[in-house]
mmCIF file of C-alpha atoms in Angstrom:
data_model
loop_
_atom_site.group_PDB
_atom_site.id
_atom_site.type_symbol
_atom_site.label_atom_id
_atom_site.label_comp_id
_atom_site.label_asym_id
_atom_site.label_seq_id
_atom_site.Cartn_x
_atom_site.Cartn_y
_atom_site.Cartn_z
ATOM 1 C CA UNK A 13 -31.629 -12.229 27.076
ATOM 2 C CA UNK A 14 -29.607 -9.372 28.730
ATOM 3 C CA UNK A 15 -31.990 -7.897 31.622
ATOM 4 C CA UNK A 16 -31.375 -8.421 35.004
ATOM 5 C CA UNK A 17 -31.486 -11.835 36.017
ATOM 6 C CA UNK A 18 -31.608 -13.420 39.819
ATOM 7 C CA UNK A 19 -31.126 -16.646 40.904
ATOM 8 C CA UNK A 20 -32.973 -18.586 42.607
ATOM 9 C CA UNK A 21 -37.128 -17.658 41.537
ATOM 10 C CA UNK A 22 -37.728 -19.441 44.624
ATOM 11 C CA UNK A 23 -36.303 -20.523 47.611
ATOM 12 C CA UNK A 24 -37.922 -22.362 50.497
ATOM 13 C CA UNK A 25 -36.456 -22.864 53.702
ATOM 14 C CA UNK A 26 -36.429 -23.562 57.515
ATOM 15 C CA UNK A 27 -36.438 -20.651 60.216
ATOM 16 C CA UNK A 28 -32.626 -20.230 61.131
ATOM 17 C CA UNK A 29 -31.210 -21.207 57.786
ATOM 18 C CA UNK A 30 -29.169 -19.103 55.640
ATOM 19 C CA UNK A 31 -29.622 -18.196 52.127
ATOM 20 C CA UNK A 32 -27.909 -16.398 49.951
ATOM 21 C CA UNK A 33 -29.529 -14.707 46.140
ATOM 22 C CA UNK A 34 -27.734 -13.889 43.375
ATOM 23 C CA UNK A 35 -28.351 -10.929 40.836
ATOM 24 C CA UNK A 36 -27.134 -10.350 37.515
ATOM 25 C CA UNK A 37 -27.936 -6.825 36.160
ATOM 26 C CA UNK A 38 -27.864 -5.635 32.743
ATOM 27 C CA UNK A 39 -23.856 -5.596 32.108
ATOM 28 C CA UNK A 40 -23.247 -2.272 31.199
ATOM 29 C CA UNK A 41 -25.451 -0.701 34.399
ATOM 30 C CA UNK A 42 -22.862 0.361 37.440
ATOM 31 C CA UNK A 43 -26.017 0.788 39.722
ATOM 32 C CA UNK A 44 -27.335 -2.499 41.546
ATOM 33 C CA UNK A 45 -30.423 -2.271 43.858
ATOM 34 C CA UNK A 46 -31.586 -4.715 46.201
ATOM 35 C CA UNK A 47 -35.388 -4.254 47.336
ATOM 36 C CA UNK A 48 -38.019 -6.461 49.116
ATOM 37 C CA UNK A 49 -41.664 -6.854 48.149
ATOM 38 C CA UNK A 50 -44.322 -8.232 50.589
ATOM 39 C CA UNK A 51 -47.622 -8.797 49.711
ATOM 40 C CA UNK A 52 -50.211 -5.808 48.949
ATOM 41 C CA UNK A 53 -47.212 -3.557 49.743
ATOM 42 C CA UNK A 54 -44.716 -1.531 46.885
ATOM 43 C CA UNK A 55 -40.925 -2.735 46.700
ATOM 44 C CA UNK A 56 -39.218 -1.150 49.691
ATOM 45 C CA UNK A 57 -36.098 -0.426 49.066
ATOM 46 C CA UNK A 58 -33.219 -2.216 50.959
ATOM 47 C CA UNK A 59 -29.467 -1.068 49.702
ATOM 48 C CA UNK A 60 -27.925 -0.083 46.357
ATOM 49 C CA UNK A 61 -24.315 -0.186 45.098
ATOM 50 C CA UNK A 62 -22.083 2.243 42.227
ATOM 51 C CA UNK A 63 -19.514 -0.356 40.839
ATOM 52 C CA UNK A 64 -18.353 -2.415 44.070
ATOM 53 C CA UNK A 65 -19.180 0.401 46.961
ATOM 54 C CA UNK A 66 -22.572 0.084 48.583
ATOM 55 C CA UNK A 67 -23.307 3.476 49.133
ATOM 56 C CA UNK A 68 -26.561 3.248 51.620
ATOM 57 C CA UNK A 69 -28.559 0.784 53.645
ATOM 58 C CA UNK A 70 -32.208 1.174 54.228
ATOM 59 C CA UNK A 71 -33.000 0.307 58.043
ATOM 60 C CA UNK A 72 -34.662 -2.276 56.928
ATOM 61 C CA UNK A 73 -31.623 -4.222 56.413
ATOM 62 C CA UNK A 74 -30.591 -5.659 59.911
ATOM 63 C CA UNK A 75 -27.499 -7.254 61.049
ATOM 64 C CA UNK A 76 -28.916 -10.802 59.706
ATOM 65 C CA UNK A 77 -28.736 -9.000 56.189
ATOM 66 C CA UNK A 78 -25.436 -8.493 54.016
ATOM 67 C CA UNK A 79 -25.087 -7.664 50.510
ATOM 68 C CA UNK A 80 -22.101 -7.691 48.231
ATOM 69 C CA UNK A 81 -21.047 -7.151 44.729
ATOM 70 C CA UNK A 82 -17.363 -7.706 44.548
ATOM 71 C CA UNK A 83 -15.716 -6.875 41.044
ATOM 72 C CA UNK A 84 -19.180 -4.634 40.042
ATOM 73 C CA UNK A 85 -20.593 -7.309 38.322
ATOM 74 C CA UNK A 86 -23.030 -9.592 40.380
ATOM 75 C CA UNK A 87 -23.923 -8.862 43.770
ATOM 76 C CA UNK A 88 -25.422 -11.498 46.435
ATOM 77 C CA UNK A 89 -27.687 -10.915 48.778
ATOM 78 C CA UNK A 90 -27.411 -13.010 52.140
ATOM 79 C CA UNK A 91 -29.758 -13.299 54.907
ATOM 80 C CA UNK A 92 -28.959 -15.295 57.738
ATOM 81 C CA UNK A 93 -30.477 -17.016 60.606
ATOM 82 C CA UNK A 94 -33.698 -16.582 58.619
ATOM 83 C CA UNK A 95 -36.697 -15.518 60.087
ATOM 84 C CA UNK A 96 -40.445 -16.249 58.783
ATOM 85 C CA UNK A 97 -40.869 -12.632 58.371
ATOM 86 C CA UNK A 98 -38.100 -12.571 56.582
ATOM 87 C CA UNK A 99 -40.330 -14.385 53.964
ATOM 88 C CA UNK A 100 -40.659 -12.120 50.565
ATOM 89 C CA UNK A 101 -40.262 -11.141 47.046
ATOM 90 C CA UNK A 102 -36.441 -10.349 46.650
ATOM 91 C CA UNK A 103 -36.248 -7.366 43.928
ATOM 92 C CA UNK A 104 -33.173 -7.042 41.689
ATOM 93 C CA UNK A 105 -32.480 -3.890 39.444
ATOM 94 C CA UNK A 106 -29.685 -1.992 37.928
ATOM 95 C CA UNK A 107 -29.508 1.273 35.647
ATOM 96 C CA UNK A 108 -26.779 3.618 34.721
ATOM 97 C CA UNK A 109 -24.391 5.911 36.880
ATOM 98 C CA UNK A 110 -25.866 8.466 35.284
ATOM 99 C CA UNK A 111 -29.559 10.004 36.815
ATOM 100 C CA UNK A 112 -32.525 8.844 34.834
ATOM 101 C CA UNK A 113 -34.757 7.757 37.238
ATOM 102 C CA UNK A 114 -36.137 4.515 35.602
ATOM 103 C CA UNK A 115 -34.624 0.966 37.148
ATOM 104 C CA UNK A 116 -34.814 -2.139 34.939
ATOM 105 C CA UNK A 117 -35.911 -4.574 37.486
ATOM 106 C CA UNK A 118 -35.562 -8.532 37.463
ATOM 107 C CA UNK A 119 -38.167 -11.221 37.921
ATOM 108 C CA UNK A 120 -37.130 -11.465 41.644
ATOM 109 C CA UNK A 121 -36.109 -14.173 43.932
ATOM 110 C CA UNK A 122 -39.090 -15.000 46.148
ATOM 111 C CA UNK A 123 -38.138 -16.797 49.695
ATOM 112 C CA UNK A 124 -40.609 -18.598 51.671
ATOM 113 C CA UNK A 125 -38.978 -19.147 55.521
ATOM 114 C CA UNK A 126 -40.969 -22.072 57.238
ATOM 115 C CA UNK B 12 -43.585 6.470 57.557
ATOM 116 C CA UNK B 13 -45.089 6.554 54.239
ATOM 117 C CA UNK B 14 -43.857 8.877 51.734
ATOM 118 C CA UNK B 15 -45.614 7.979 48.969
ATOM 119 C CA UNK B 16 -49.264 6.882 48.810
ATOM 120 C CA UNK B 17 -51.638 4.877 46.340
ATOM 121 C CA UNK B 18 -54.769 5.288 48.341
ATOM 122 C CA UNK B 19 -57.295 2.846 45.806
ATOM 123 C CA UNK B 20 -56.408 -0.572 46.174
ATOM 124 C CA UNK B 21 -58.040 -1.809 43.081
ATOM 125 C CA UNK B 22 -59.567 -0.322 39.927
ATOM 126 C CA UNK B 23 -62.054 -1.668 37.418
ATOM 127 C CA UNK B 24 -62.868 -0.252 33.931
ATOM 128 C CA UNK B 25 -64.633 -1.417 30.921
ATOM 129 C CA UNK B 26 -61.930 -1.978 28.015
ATOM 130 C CA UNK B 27 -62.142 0.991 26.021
ATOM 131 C CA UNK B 28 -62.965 3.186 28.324
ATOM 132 C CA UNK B 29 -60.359 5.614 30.655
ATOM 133 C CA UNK B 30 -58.270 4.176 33.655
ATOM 134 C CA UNK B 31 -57.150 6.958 36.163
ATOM 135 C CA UNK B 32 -54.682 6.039 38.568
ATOM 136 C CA UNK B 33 -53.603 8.574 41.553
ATOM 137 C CA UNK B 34 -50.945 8.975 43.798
ATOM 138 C CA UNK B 35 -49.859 11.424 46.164
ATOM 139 C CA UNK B 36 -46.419 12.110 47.598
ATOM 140 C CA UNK B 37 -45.404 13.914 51.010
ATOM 141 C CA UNK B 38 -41.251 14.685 50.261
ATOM 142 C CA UNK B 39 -40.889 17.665 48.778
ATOM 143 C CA UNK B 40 -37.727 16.263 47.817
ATOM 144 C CA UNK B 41 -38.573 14.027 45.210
ATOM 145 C CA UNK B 42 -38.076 15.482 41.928
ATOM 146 C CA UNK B 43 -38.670 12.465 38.962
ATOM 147 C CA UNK B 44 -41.571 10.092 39.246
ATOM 148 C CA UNK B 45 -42.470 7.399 37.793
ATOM 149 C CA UNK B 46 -45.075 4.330 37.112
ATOM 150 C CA UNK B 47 -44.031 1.401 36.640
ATOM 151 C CA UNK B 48 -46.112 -2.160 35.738
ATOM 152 C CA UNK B 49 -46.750 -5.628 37.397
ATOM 153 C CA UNK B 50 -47.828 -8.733 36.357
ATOM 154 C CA UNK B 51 -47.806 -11.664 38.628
ATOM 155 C CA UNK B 52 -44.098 -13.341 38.509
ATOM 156 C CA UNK B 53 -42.317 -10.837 36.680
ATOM 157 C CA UNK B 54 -40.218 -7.588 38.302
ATOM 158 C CA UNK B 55 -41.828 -4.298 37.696
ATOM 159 C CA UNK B 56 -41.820 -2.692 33.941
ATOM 160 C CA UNK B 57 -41.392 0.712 33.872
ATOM 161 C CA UNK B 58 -44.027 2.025 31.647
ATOM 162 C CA UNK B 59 -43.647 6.062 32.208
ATOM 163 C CA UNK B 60 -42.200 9.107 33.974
ATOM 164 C CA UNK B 61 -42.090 12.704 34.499
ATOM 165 C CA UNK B 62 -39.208 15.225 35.850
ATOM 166 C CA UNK B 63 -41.049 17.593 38.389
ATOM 167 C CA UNK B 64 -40.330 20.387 35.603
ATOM 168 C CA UNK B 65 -42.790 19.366 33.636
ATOM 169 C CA UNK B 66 -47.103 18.845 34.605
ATOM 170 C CA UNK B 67 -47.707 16.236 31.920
ATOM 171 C CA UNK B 68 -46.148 13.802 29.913
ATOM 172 C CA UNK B 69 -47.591 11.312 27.227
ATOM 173 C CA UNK B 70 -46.212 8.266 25.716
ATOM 174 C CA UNK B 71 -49.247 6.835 23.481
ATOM 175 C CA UNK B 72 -52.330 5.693 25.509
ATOM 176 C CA UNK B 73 -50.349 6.517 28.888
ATOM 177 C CA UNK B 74 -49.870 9.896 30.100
ATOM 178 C CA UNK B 75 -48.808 10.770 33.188
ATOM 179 C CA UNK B 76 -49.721 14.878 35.055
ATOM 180 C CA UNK B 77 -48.107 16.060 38.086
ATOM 181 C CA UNK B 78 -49.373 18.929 40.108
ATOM 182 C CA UNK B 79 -46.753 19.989 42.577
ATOM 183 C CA UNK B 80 -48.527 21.922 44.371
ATOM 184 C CA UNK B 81 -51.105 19.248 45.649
ATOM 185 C CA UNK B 82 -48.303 16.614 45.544
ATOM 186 C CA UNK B 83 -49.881 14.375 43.385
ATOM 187 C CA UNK B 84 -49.623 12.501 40.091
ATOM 188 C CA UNK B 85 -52.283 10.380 38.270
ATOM 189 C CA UNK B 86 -51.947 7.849 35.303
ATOM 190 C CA UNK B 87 -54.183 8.003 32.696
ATOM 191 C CA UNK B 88 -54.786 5.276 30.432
ATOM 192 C CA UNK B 89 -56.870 5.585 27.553
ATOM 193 C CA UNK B 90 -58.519 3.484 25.796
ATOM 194 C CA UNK B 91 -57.784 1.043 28.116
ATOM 195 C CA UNK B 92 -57.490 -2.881 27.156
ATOM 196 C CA UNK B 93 -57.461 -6.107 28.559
ATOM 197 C CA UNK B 94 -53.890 -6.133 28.408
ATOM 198 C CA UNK B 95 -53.380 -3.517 31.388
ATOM 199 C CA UNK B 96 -54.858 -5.469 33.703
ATOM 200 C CA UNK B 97 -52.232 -5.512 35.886
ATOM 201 C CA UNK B 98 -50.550 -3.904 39.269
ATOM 202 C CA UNK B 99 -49.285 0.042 39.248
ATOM 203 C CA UNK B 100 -46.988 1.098 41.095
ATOM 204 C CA UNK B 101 -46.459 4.910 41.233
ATOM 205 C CA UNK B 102 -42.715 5.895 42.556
ATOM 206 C CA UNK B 103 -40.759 9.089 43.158
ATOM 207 C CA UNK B 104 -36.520 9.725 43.197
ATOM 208 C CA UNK B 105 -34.844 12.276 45.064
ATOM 209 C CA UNK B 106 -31.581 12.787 42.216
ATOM 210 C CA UNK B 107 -30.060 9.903 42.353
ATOM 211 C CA UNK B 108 -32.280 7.139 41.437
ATOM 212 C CA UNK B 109 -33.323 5.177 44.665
ATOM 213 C CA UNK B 110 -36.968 5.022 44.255
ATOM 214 C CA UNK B 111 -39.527 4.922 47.161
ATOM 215 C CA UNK B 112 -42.588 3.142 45.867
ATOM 216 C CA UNK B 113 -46.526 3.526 46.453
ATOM 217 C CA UNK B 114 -48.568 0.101 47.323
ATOM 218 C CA UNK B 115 -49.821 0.016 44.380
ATOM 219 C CA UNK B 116 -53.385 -0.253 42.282
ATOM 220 C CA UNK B 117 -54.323 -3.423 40.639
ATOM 221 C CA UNK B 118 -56.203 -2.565 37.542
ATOM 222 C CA UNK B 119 -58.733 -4.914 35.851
ATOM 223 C CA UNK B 120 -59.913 -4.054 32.649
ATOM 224 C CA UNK B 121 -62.888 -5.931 31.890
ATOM 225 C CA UNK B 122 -63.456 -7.056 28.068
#
């Protein structure tokens, strides 16, 4: 299988824990995405990378939230000190540098914060 | 702020017959837009799009129009099947590929 893959599907755990998601996108894409999903609501989008720079942040992504992708490859996504709104669908996707419009998306990494 | 809208929640059709799905957008920015497909634990499937050149676009049972002027796109899906049943998202890109995303429609095509 060579979509995007993220690790974990699900990840449950206590208010002021940190947790950390992994993506995988397709291996020749040099565009990562990171959005969230909540429930009855589209993927908002949170930051994207080009190779290892993250070029923009959404807002949406407090202090609490960091995002990496070191050699271009994977990225993780890190939230700390989680909150229980915090709790959501984690959206992965990746495409090529060049402008086509159309993400391929993974199956997402859903957190529940208790 | 929200820059693009799916205003019907939900949709029901008889299988066979036409879905329509709308959106509207506010940035006059955006110029590619897209729909893109949900099914309950799996990522979104893009299923269509359309550069804001062009007012309609069709890719077997699925074709997508855009009227600029009114800032709005519908989906039209016909003969629908049970198969679609299904969430639709409607999204837009401003030239470089970060997409802003409608709530989305959940579609129920009834045998």
């Amino acid at each position: 299988d060579t979509g995007v893959s993220q690790d974990p599907r699900h990840k449950i755990t206590k208010r002021g824990q940190n947790v950390t998601f992994r993506c995988d996108p397709i291996s020749e894409h040099n565009r990562l995405y990171w959005y969230r999903q909540t429930l009855g609501q589209g993927p908002e989008f949170l930051t994207y990378f080009q190779n290892e720079a993250q070029l923009e942040k959404s807002r949406l992504l407090s202090d609490r939230f960091s995002a990496e992708r070191p050699k271009g490859s994977f990225s993780t996504l890190e939230i700390q000190r989680t909150e229980q709104g915090d709790s959501a669908m984690y959206l992965c996707a990746s495409s090529f540098l060049e402008y086509t419009g159309e993400l391929f998306f993974g199956e997402g990494s859903r957190l529940t914060v208790l | 702020d929200q820059q693009v809208k799916q205003n019907s929640p939900s949709l029901s059709v008889q299988e066979g017959r036409i879905s329509i799905l709308n959106c509207d957008y506010t940035n006059s920015m955006f110029d590619y837009f897209l729909w893109y497909k949900k099914y309950p634990a799996e990522g979104p499937t893009f299923l269509i799009s359309i550069s804001s050149i062009k007012d309609k676009n069709e890719d077997g049972r699925f074709t997508v129009f855009l009227n600029k002027s009114a800032k709005h796109l519908s989906l039209h899906i016909v003969p629908s099947q049970p198969g679609d049943s299904a969430v639709y998202f409607c999204a837009a890109s401003a030239s470089y590929g970060k997409l802003t995303f409608g709530q989305g429609t959940i579609l129920t095509v009834h045998p």
